[in-house]
mmCIF file of C-alpha atoms and ligand atoms in Angstrom:
data_model
loop_
_atom_site.group_PDB
_atom_site.id
_atom_site.type_symbol
_atom_site.label_atom_id
_atom_site.label_comp_id
_atom_site.label_asym_id
_atom_site.label_seq_id
_atom_site.Cartn_x
_atom_site.Cartn_y
_atom_site.Cartn_z
ATOM 1 C CA MET A 1002 -26.322 20.050 32.947
ATOM 2 C CA ALA A 1003 -22.554 19.485 32.961
ATOM 3 C CA SER A 1004 -22.915 16.239 34.879
ATOM 4 C CA PHE A 1005 -25.697 15.113 32.513
ATOM 5 C CA ILE A 1006 -23.421 15.694 29.532
ATOM 6 C CA ARG A 1007 -20.554 13.937 31.319
ATOM 7 C CA ARG A 1008 -22.832 10.955 32.055
ATOM 8 C CA GLN A 1009 -23.931 10.826 28.400
ATOM 9 C CA VAL A 1010 -20.301 10.938 27.257
ATOM 10 C CA ILE A 1011 -19.338 8.140 29.669
ATOM 11 C CA LEU A 1012 -22.331 6.052 28.564
ATOM 12 C CA THR A 1013 -21.429 6.578 24.911
ATOM 13 C CA LEU A 1014 -17.796 5.652 25.526
ATOM 14 C CA PHE A 1015 -18.886 2.593 27.479
ATOM 15 C CA SER A 1016 -21.235 1.335 24.803
ATOM 16 C CA ALA A 1017 -18.614 1.966 22.102
ATOM 17 C CA ALA A 1018 -16.113 -0.069 24.164
ATOM 18 C CA LEU A 1019 -18.689 -2.803 24.635
ATOM 19 C CA VAL A 1020 -19.407 -3.021 20.910
ATOM 20 C CA LEU A 1021 -15.684 -3.178 20.250
ATOM 21 C CA CYS A 1022 -15.059 -5.814 22.943
ATOM 22 C CA THR A 1023 -17.915 -7.991 21.700
ATOM 23 C CA ALA A 1024 -16.554 -7.769 18.181
ATOM 24 C CA MET A 1025 -13.009 -8.555 19.377
ATOM 25 C CA ALA A 1026 -14.279 -11.539 21.331
ATOM 26 C CA GLN A 1027 -15.629 -13.075 18.129
ATOM 27 C CA LEU A 1028 -12.479 -12.490 16.117
ATOM 28 C CA SER A 1029 -9.253 -14.349 16.848
ATOM 29 C CA PRO A 1030 -5.727 -14.381 15.406
ATOM 30 C CA ALA A 1031 -5.932 -18.194 15.382
ATOM 31 C CA PHE A 1032 -9.173 -18.375 13.415
ATOM 32 C CA TYR A 1033 -7.617 -20.253 10.467
ATOM 33 C CA ALA A 1034 -4.992 -22.152 12.484
ATOM 34 C CA SER A 1035 -6.482 -25.552 11.711
ATOM 35 C CA THR A 1036 -8.471 -24.850 8.545
ATOM 36 C CA CYS A 1037 -6.026 -22.727 6.600
ATOM 37 C CA PRO A 1038 -2.711 -22.313 8.408
ATOM 38 C CA SER A 1039 -0.895 -21.150 5.276
ATOM 39 C CA LEU A 1040 -3.134 -18.135 4.749
ATOM 40 C CA PRO A 1041 -0.846 -15.542 6.400
ATOM 41 C CA ARG A 1042 2.119 -16.825 4.408
ATOM 42 C CA ILE A 1043 0.239 -16.664 1.102
ATOM 43 C CA VAL A 1044 -0.934 -13.121 1.741
ATOM 44 C CA ARG A 1045 2.534 -12.029 2.861
ATOM 45 C CA SER A 1046 4.252 -13.369 -0.252
ATOM 46 C CA THR A 1047 1.587 -11.892 -2.571
ATOM 47 C CA MET A 1048 2.050 -8.518 -0.892
ATOM 48 C CA ALA A 1049 5.839 -8.802 -0.985
ATOM 49 C CA GLN A 1050 5.726 -9.307 -4.766
ATOM 50 C CA ALA A 1051 3.250 -6.466 -5.266
ATOM 51 C CA VAL A 1052 5.147 -3.996 -3.056
ATOM 52 C CA ASN A 1053 8.422 -4.989 -4.644
ATOM 53 C CA ARG A 1054 6.933 -4.123 -8.038
ATOM 54 C CA GLU A 1055 5.350 -0.924 -6.787
ATOM 55 C CA PRO A 1056 5.888 0.291 -3.203
ATOM 56 C CA ARG A 1057 2.770 2.483 -3.390
ATOM 57 C CA MET A 1058 0.657 -0.681 -3.415
ATOM 58 C CA ALA A 1059 1.160 -0.967 0.358
ATOM 59 C CA ALA A 1060 -0.466 2.447 0.723
ATOM 60 C CA SER A 1061 -3.314 1.689 -1.645
ATOM 61 C CA ILE A 1062 -4.212 -1.537 0.163
ATOM 62 C CA LEU A 1063 -4.016 0.157 3.570
ATOM 63 C CA ARG A 1064 -6.423 2.827 2.354
ATOM 64 C CA LEU A 1065 -8.774 0.186 0.905
ATOM 65 C CA PHE A 1066 -8.961 -1.438 4.332
ATOM 66 C CA PHE A 1067 -9.778 1.921 5.977
ATOM 67 C CA HIS A 1068 -12.448 2.661 3.361
ATOM 68 C CA ASP A 1069 -13.896 -0.819 3.833
ATOM 69 C CA CYS A 1070 -14.025 -0.694 7.632
ATOM 70 C CA PHE A 1071 -15.573 2.778 7.834
ATOM 71 C CA VAL A 1072 -18.543 1.817 5.664
ATOM 72 C CA ASN A 1073 -20.681 -0.643 7.609
ATOM 73 C CA GLY A 1074 -17.702 -2.518 8.998
ATOM 74 C CA CYS A 1075 -14.755 -4.536 7.704
ATOM 75 C CA ASP A 1076 -16.716 -6.815 5.394
ATOM 76 C CA ALA A 1077 -15.012 -6.438 2.006
ATOM 77 C CA SER A 1078 -18.043 -4.571 0.653
ATOM 78 C CA ILE A 1079 -15.620 -2.153 -1.044
ATOM 79 C CA LEU A 1080 -14.402 -4.961 -3.320
ATOM 80 C CA LEU A 1081 -17.804 -5.610 -4.921
ATOM 81 C CA ASP A 1082 -18.092 -4.491 -8.540
ATOM 82 C CA ASP A 1083 -21.012 -2.449 -9.809
ATOM 83 C CA THR A 1084 -23.286 -4.359 -12.181
ATOM 84 C CA ALA A 1085 -26.450 -3.492 -14.087
ATOM 85 C CA THR A 1086 -28.450 -4.467 -11.017
ATOM 86 C CA PHE A 1087 -26.049 -3.738 -8.178
ATOM 87 C CA THR A 1088 -24.477 -0.461 -7.046
ATOM 88 C CA GLY A 1089 -21.398 -0.970 -4.903
ATOM 89 C CA GLU A 1090 -18.954 1.395 -3.208
ATOM 90 C CA LYS A 1091 -16.178 1.535 -5.806
ATOM 91 C CA ASN A 1092 -17.682 4.570 -7.497
ATOM 92 C CA ALA A 1093 -18.620 6.446 -4.355
ATOM 93 C CA PHE A 1094 -17.088 9.917 -4.267
ATOM 94 C CA PRO A 1095 -14.108 9.067 -1.975
ATOM 95 C CA ASN A 1096 -13.283 5.900 -3.972
ATOM 96 C CA GLY A 1097 -13.976 6.624 -7.649
ATOM 97 C CA ASN A 1098 -10.820 7.487 -9.616
ATOM 98 C CA SER A 1099 -9.000 7.307 -6.278
ATOM 99 C CA ALA A 1100 -9.041 4.001 -4.370
ATOM 100 C CA ARG A 1101 -6.782 1.413 -5.992
ATOM 101 C CA GLY A 1102 -5.161 -1.946 -5.314
ATOM 102 C CA TYR A 1103 -8.216 -4.075 -6.075
ATOM 103 C CA GLU A 1104 -6.174 -6.269 -8.433
ATOM 104 C CA VAL A 1105 -3.749 -7.431 -5.730
ATOM 105 C CA ARG A 1106 -6.675 -8.660 -3.759
ATOM 106 C CA SER A 1107 -7.926 -10.690 -6.698
ATOM 107 C CA SER A 1108 -4.559 -12.382 -7.167
ATOM 108 C CA THR A 1109 -4.578 -13.803 -3.645
ATOM 109 C CA PRO A 1110 -6.204 -17.222 -3.883
ATOM 110 C CA SER A 1111 -9.456 -17.180 -1.969
ATOM 111 C CA ASN A 1112 -11.650 -19.671 -3.733
ATOM 112 C CA PRO A 1113 -12.268 -23.335 -3.040
ATOM 113 C CA THR A 1114 -10.500 -24.472 -6.185
ATOM 114 C CA SER A 1115 -7.186 -23.328 -4.749
ATOM 115 C CA LYS A 1116 -5.395 -26.370 -3.392
ATOM 116 C CA LEU A 1117 -3.974 -24.608 -0.390
ATOM 117 C CA LEU A 1118 -7.293 -23.238 0.707
ATOM 118 C CA ALA A 1119 -9.325 -26.236 -0.360
ATOM 119 C CA LYS A 1120 -10.429 -27.273 3.095
ATOM 120 C CA ARG A 1121 -11.987 -23.976 3.922
ATOM 121 C CA PRO A 1122 -11.607 -20.798 1.904
ATOM 122 C CA CYS A 1123 -10.903 -17.679 3.883
ATOM 123 C CA THR A 1124 -12.883 -14.507 3.489
ATOM 124 C CA CYS A 1125 -11.987 -11.494 1.367
ATOM 125 C CA ALA A 1126 -12.444 -9.308 4.452
ATOM 126 C CA ASP A 1127 -9.760 -11.227 6.357
ATOM 127 C CA ILE A 1128 -7.358 -11.200 3.418
ATOM 128 C CA LEU A 1129 -7.689 -7.423 3.212
ATOM 129 C CA ALA A 1130 -6.933 -7.111 6.947
ATOM 130 C CA LEU A 1131 -3.800 -9.270 6.586
ATOM 131 C CA ALA A 1132 -2.676 -7.512 3.408
ATOM 132 C CA ALA A 1133 -2.966 -4.064 5.042
ATOM 133 C CA ARG A 1134 -0.774 -5.213 7.935
ATOM 134 C CA ASP A 1135 1.793 -6.829 5.641
ATOM 135 C CA GLY A 1136 2.054 -3.764 3.398
ATOM 136 C CA VAL A 1137 2.818 -1.524 6.381
ATOM 137 C CA ALA A 1138 5.419 -3.988 7.690
ATOM 138 C CA LEU A 1139 7.051 -4.298 4.251
ATOM 139 C CA LEU A 1140 7.654 -0.532 4.186
ATOM 140 C CA GLY A 1141 9.297 -0.651 7.615
ATOM 141 C CA GLY A 1142 6.248 0.038 9.781
ATOM 142 C CA PRO A 1143 4.993 -1.790 12.852
ATOM 143 C CA LYS A 1144 3.530 -5.302 12.858
ATOM 144 C CA TRP A 1145 0.482 -6.422 14.786
ATOM 145 C CA ARG A 1146 -1.473 -9.615 15.308
ATOM 146 C CA VAL A 1147 -4.421 -9.517 12.940
ATOM 147 C CA GLN A 1148 -7.721 -10.615 14.419
ATOM 148 C CA LEU A 1149 -9.473 -12.957 11.963
ATOM 149 C CA GLY A 1150 -12.891 -14.478 11.434
ATOM 150 C CA ARG A 1151 -14.675 -11.699 9.539
ATOM 151 C CA ARG A 1152 -17.256 -12.776 6.959
ATOM 152 C CA ASP A 1153 -17.942 -11.069 3.658
ATOM 153 C CA ALA A 1154 -20.881 -8.775 3.020
ATOM 154 C CA THR A 1155 -23.557 -9.594 0.484
ATOM 155 C CA THR A 1156 -24.474 -5.909 0.222
ATOM 156 C CA ALA A 1157 -22.711 -2.584 -0.174
ATOM 157 C CA SER A 1158 -23.765 1.031 0.225
ATOM 158 C CA GLN A 1159 -22.589 3.800 -2.040
ATOM 159 C CA SER A 1160 -24.469 6.406 -0.028
ATOM 160 C CA ASP A 1161 -22.861 5.274 3.246
ATOM 161 C CA ALA A 1162 -19.451 5.404 1.548
ATOM 162 C CA ASN A 1163 -20.237 8.976 0.532
ATOM 163 C CA SER A 1164 -21.309 10.024 4.007
ATOM 164 C CA ASN A 1165 -19.138 7.979 6.412
ATOM 165 C CA LEU A 1166 -15.668 8.664 5.031
ATOM 166 C CA PRO A 1167 -14.109 11.972 6.111
ATOM 167 C CA GLY A 1168 -12.983 14.225 3.251
ATOM 168 C CA PRO A 1169 -9.728 16.196 2.877
ATOM 169 C CA SER A 1170 -11.407 19.502 3.726
ATOM 170 C CA SER A 1171 -12.622 18.185 7.110
ATOM 171 C CA SER A 1172 -12.073 20.270 10.218
ATOM 172 C CA LEU A 1173 -10.527 18.764 13.342
ATOM 173 C CA ALA A 1174 -13.993 18.595 14.932
ATOM 174 C CA ASN A 1175 -15.347 16.692 11.882
ATOM 175 C CA LEU A 1176 -12.422 14.277 11.959
ATOM 176 C CA ILE A 1177 -12.863 13.556 15.657
ATOM 177 C CA SER A 1178 -16.598 13.029 15.320
ATOM 178 C CA SER A 1179 -16.394 10.803 12.246
ATOM 179 C CA PHE A 1180 -13.923 8.511 14.032
ATOM 180 C CA ALA A 1181 -15.954 8.635 17.270
ATOM 181 C CA ALA A 1182 -18.959 7.417 15.261
ATOM 182 C CA LYS A 1183 -16.911 4.244 14.609
ATOM 183 C CA GLY A 1184 -15.871 3.812 18.256
ATOM 184 C CA LEU A 1185 -12.395 5.288 17.685
ATOM 185 C CA SER A 1186 -10.910 7.985 19.920
ATOM 186 C CA ALA A 1187 -9.242 11.233 18.887
ATOM 187 C CA ARG A 1188 -5.922 9.584 19.754
ATOM 188 C CA ASP A 1189 -6.749 6.651 17.429
ATOM 189 C CA MET A 1190 -7.666 9.150 14.709
ATOM 190 C CA THR A 1191 -4.389 11.037 15.048
ATOM 191 C CA ALA A 1192 -2.355 7.816 15.056
ATOM 192 C CA LEU A 1193 -4.250 6.340 12.077
ATOM 193 C CA SER A 1194 -3.767 9.541 10.086
ATOM 194 C CA GLY A 1195 -0.062 8.684 10.266
ATOM 195 C CA ALA A 1196 -0.905 6.266 7.432
ATOM 196 C CA HIS A 1197 -0.293 9.344 5.277
ATOM 197 C CA THR A 1198 3.410 8.725 5.829
ATOM 198 C CA ILE A 1199 3.081 6.585 2.673
ATOM 199 C CA GLY A 1200 1.257 6.932 -0.623
ATOM 200 C CA GLN A 1201 0.133 9.726 -2.876
ATOM 201 C CA ALA A 1202 -2.650 12.238 -3.306
ATOM 202 C CA ARG A 1203 -4.187 13.952 -6.324
ATOM 203 C CA CYS A 1204 -3.969 17.688 -6.801
ATOM 204 C CA THR A 1205 -7.738 18.062 -6.547
ATOM 205 C CA THR A 1206 -7.607 16.855 -2.917
ATOM 206 C CA PHE A 1207 -5.059 19.427 -1.685
ATOM 207 C CA ARG A 1208 -5.328 22.380 -4.100
ATOM 208 C CA SER A 1209 -7.330 24.637 -1.833
ATOM 209 C CA HIS A 1210 -4.958 23.902 1.068
ATOM 210 C CA ILE A 1211 -1.806 24.995 -0.783
ATOM 211 C CA TYR A 1212 -3.433 28.025 -2.431
ATOM 212 C CA SER A 1213 -5.810 29.349 0.204
ATOM 213 C CA ASP A 1214 -4.985 28.104 3.713
ATOM 214 C CA VAL A 1215 -2.784 30.194 5.987
ATOM 215 C CA ASP A 1216 -1.418 27.345 8.127
ATOM 216 C CA VAL A 1217 1.020 26.252 5.372
ATOM 217 C CA ASP A 1218 4.762 26.832 5.097
ATOM 218 C CA PRO A 1219 5.093 29.195 2.076
ATOM 219 C CA GLY A 1220 8.081 27.328 0.599
ATOM 220 C CA PHE A 1221 6.188 24.047 0.822
ATOM 221 C CA ALA A 1222 3.082 25.586 -0.778
ATOM 222 C CA ALA A 1223 5.211 26.937 -3.656
ATOM 223 C CA LEU A 1224 6.864 23.535 -4.152
ATOM 224 C CA ARG A 1225 3.548 21.706 -4.319
ATOM 225 C CA GLN A 1226 2.023 24.363 -6.593
ATOM 226 C CA GLN A 1227 4.610 23.346 -9.204
ATOM 227 C CA ASN A 1228 2.745 20.018 -9.608
ATOM 228 C CA CYS A 1229 -0.706 21.334 -8.867
ATOM 229 C CA PRO A 1230 -1.792 24.388 -10.856
ATOM 230 C CA SER A 1231 -4.600 26.574 -9.557
ATOM 231 C CA ALA A 1232 -6.743 25.238 -12.413
ATOM 232 C CA GLY A 1233 -6.403 21.917 -14.248
ATOM 233 C CA GLY A 1234 -4.090 19.021 -13.442
ATOM 234 C CA ASP A 1235 -6.628 17.553 -11.018
ATOM 235 C CA ASP A 1236 -5.114 14.075 -11.219
ATOM 236 C CA ASN A 1237 -1.465 15.132 -10.813
ATOM 237 C CA LEU A 1238 0.040 13.055 -8.023
ATOM 238 C CA VAL A 1239 2.374 14.070 -5.230
ATOM 239 C CA PRO A 1240 3.505 12.126 -2.166
ATOM 240 C CA LEU A 1241 1.570 12.681 1.044
ATOM 241 C CA ASP A 1242 4.865 12.597 2.941
ATOM 242 C CA LEU A 1243 7.426 15.102 1.743
ATOM 243 C CA GLN A 1244 10.624 13.039 1.829
ATOM 244 C CA THR A 1245 10.019 9.342 2.508
ATOM 245 C CA PRO A 1246 6.724 8.352 0.832
ATOM 246 C CA ASN A 1247 7.799 4.719 0.541
ATOM 247 C CA ARG A 1248 8.896 4.383 4.149
ATOM 248 C CA PHE A 1249 6.449 3.899 7.002
ATOM 249 C CA ASP A 1250 8.069 6.238 9.531
ATOM 250 C CA ASN A 1251 7.032 9.191 11.724
ATOM 251 C CA GLU A 1252 8.045 11.878 9.252
ATOM 252 C CA TYR A 1253 4.393 12.713 8.577
ATOM 253 C CA TYR A 1254 4.225 14.261 12.059
ATOM 254 C CA GLN A 1255 7.497 16.149 11.572
ATOM 255 C CA ASN A 1256 5.913 17.609 8.424
ATOM 256 C CA LEU A 1257 2.846 18.697 10.383
ATOM 257 C CA VAL A 1258 4.960 20.443 13.026
ATOM 258 C CA ALA A 1259 6.758 22.259 10.168
ATOM 259 C CA LYS A 1260 3.367 23.169 8.607
ATOM 260 C CA LYS A 1261 4.065 20.913 5.656
ATOM 261 C CA GLY A 1262 0.988 18.710 5.837
ATOM 262 C CA LEU A 1263 -0.355 18.069 2.331
ATOM 263 C CA LEU A 1264 -4.088 17.878 2.996
ATOM 264 C CA HIS A 1265 -6.091 20.469 4.889
ATOM 265 C CA SER A 1266 -7.291 17.601 7.115
ATOM 266 C CA ASP A 1267 -3.676 16.587 7.838
ATOM 267 C CA GLN A 1268 -2.678 20.060 8.999
ATOM 268 C CA GLU A 1269 -5.828 20.269 11.146
ATOM 269 C CA LEU A 1270 -4.100 17.837 13.514
ATOM 270 C CA PHE A 1271 -1.495 20.494 14.266
ATOM 271 C CA ASN A 1272 -3.147 23.869 14.117
ATOM 272 C CA ASN A 1273 -3.431 25.078 17.718
ATOM 273 C CA GLY A 1274 -5.905 22.326 18.575
ATOM 274 C CA THR A 1275 -6.333 19.408 20.962
ATOM 275 C CA GLN A 1276 -4.083 17.058 18.969
ATOM 276 C CA ASP A 1277 -1.021 19.342 18.859
ATOM 277 C CA SER A 1278 0.741 17.716 21.808
ATOM 278 C CA LEU A 1279 0.186 14.203 20.464
ATOM 279 C CA VAL A 1280 1.495 15.237 17.038
ATOM 280 C CA ARG A 1281 4.584 16.680 18.744
ATOM 281 C CA LEU A 1282 5.057 13.436 20.668
ATOM 282 C CA TYR A 1283 4.800 11.277 17.530
ATOM 283 C CA SER A 1284 7.148 13.641 15.666
ATOM 284 C CA VAL A 1285 9.959 12.934 18.124
ATOM 285 C CA ASN A 1286 9.031 9.445 19.299
ATOM 286 C CA ALA A 1287 8.706 6.971 16.431
ATOM 287 C CA ARG A 1288 8.089 4.103 18.859
ATOM 288 C CA ALA A 1289 5.101 5.803 20.465
ATOM 289 C CA PHE A 1290 3.622 6.345 17.000
ATOM 290 C CA ALA A 1291 4.295 2.746 15.908
ATOM 291 C CA ARG A 1292 2.716 1.373 19.108
ATOM 292 C CA ASP A 1293 -0.405 3.564 18.892
ATOM 293 C CA PHE A 1294 -0.808 3.013 15.137
ATOM 294 C CA ALA A 1295 -0.709 -0.773 15.549
ATOM 295 C CA ALA A 1296 -3.222 -0.699 18.412
ATOM 296 C CA ALA A 1297 -5.554 1.601 16.469
ATOM 297 C CA MET A 1298 -5.370 -0.652 13.386
ATOM 298 C CA VAL A 1299 -6.556 -3.604 15.489
ATOM 299 C CA LYS A 1300 -9.439 -1.455 16.781
ATOM 300 C CA MET A 1301 -10.322 -0.241 13.285
ATOM 301 C CA GLY A 1302 -10.226 -3.829 12.025
ATOM 302 C CA ALA A 1303 -12.845 -4.767 14.603
ATOM 303 C CA ILE A 1304 -15.490 -2.296 13.426
ATOM 304 C CA SER A 1305 -18.794 -4.175 13.064
ATOM 305 C CA PRO A 1306 -17.502 -7.417 11.566
ATOM 306 C CA LEU A 1307 -19.935 -9.980 10.236
ATOM 307 C CA THR A 1308 -19.212 -13.199 12.137
ATOM 308 C CA GLY A 1309 -20.605 -16.703 12.628
ATOM 309 C CA THR A 1310 -23.111 -17.479 9.905
ATOM 310 C CA ASN A 1311 -23.748 -13.848 8.939
ATOM 311 C CA GLY A 1312 -22.650 -12.777 5.478
ATOM 312 C CA GLU A 1313 -20.784 -15.340 3.403
ATOM 313 C CA ILE A 1314 -17.363 -16.570 2.319
ATOM 314 C CA ARG A 1315 -17.243 -14.923 -1.072
ATOM 315 C CA LEU A 1316 -15.787 -17.181 -3.748
ATOM 316 C CA ASN A 1317 -14.872 -14.225 -5.934
ATOM 317 C CA CYS A 1318 -14.141 -11.059 -3.974
ATOM 318 C CA ARG A 1319 -15.675 -8.908 -6.709
ATOM 319 C CA LYS A 1320 -19.183 -10.370 -6.579
ATOM 320 C CA VAL A 1321 -21.576 -11.954 -4.149
ATOM 321 C CA ASN A 1322 -21.896 -15.743 -4.458
HETATM 322 C C1 HEM B 591 -8.431 11.252 8.984
HETATM 323 C C2 HEM B 591 -9.161 11.311 7.889
HETATM 324 C C3 HEM B 591 -8.630 11.014 6.529
HETATM 325 C C4 HEM B 591 -8.809 11.774 5.421
HETATM 326 C C5 HEM B 591 -9.597 13.061 5.320
HETATM 327 C C6 HEM B 591 -8.103 11.126 4.343
HETATM 328 C C7 HEM B 591 -8.063 11.585 3.038
HETATM 329 C C8 HEM B 591 -7.239 11.065 2.061
HETATM 330 C C9 HEM B 591 -7.125 11.619 0.734
HETATM 331 C C10 HEM B 591 -7.925 12.796 0.183
HETATM 332 C C11 HEM B 591 -6.202 10.887 0.071
HETATM 333 C C12 HEM B 591 -5.745 11.089 -1.379
HETATM 334 C C13 HEM B 591 -6.743 10.406 -2.286
HETATM 335 C C14 HEM B 591 -6.583 10.765 -3.748
HETATM 336 O O1 HEM B 591 -5.852 11.675 -4.085
HETATM 337 O O2 HEM B 591 -7.196 10.089 -4.596
HETATM 338 C C15 HEM B 591 -5.737 9.873 0.967
HETATM 339 C C16 HEM B 591 -4.776 8.942 0.667
HETATM 340 C C17 HEM B 591 -4.402 7.939 1.527
HETATM 341 N N1 HEM B 591 -4.968 7.656 2.749
HETATM 342 FE FE1 HEM B 591 -6.180 8.838 3.801
HETATM 343 N N2 HEM B 591 -7.503 9.990 4.817
HETATM 344 C C18 HEM B 591 -7.805 9.872 6.149
HETATM 345 C C19 HEM B 591 -7.445 8.844 6.980
HETATM 346 C C20 HEM B 591 -6.750 7.726 6.584
HETATM 347 C C21 HEM B 591 -6.594 6.528 7.368
HETATM 348 C C22 HEM B 591 -7.224 6.292 8.736
HETATM 349 C C23 HEM B 591 -5.826 5.687 6.633
HETATM 350 C C24 HEM B 591 -5.381 4.287 6.962
HETATM 351 C C25 HEM B 591 -5.256 3.815 8.181
HETATM 352 C C26 HEM B 591 -5.490 6.372 5.412
HETATM 353 C C27 HEM B 591 -4.649 5.897 4.441
HETATM 354 C C28 HEM B 591 -4.342 6.572 3.271
HETATM 355 C C29 HEM B 591 -3.288 6.149 2.377
HETATM 356 C C30 HEM B 591 -2.298 5.043 2.650
HETATM 357 C C31 HEM B 591 -3.345 6.991 1.263
HETATM 358 C C32 HEM B 591 -2.489 6.914 -0.011
HETATM 359 C C33 HEM B 591 -3.156 5.895 -0.949
HETATM 360 C C34 HEM B 591 -2.424 5.650 -2.249
HETATM 361 O O3 HEM B 591 -1.345 6.154 -2.478
HETATM 362 O O4 HEM B 591 -3.001 4.897 -3.063
HETATM 363 N N3 HEM B 591 -6.100 7.588 5.398
HETATM 364 N N4 HEM B 591 -6.399 10.016 2.167
#
């Protein structure tokens, strides 16, 4: 029985790796080198302006990319607006009144009328991948080479957005399995969760953790309760990272070791479980975290991309052509 299970696990890992490798093989950092060489520069300067205006924008765009990739692949489906005849993902439970940053995306030229991109417009999915990387780098985080060549979806799925994205009350087992379903390891999951070193969360997402969980530092719980009453104030915001919410560093893991994780799901990574030793490593070794985060972002960005002639190059990111 044990060897059967082991064989199944190895087979599953192997097929996940194969899917990932096939996807990677179709994407390339040089995809726009001849057709649109200025694309990375345009995205970088748009992000620099946006993050300069509001540092949180780096966090919001990073989260948009995660929420896009986890729902049927990195295909910009999250950017499609709802219409009378089309239900997109923007109002799915994890996104509605929560995901933000859509407007930065729209201000990056991506249509054929733009002079710079006239020869061949790039896709919304690729712009989102570049923007997520640039936002992290602008707040002092690692850089990585973004694989490009994704096409844009012509469909979206609100129900998949509701079921595929892990929620803040997830257990460690849930977190590991929801990332495994996307071909990402527990190590990838723990490194990617370090994205919570930037950005903010609403009271409704962490209330039960600071009032009812036992794996919380009492002083930290009391501090957060000041901005998050036991009833009401659902949309009150607090930073996910206690001290440096606008700096992409490894403090998130130091918080977890001190039992100062904001979300229940954050603290699950350091609660006498399998990820404790990795959290400890990242808490003292910022380089190990930066390296693993960058590698995991490349893997996440390769989840089920549409390539070749699949999908389309959307002229307006908010609607199908
Ligand atoms: C491991 C499972 C995860 C869970 C359960 C989770 C859950 C959440 C929740 C509940 C919020 C606050 C949303 C709100 O208050 O409206 C949030 C914010 C955020 N999440 Fe996650 N998340 C996870 C993984 C990730 C990953 C993998 C990334 C990116 C790589 C990410 C990036 C962010 C960022 C940057 C924010 C702040 C956004 C902002 O300030 O606009 N999260 N997350």
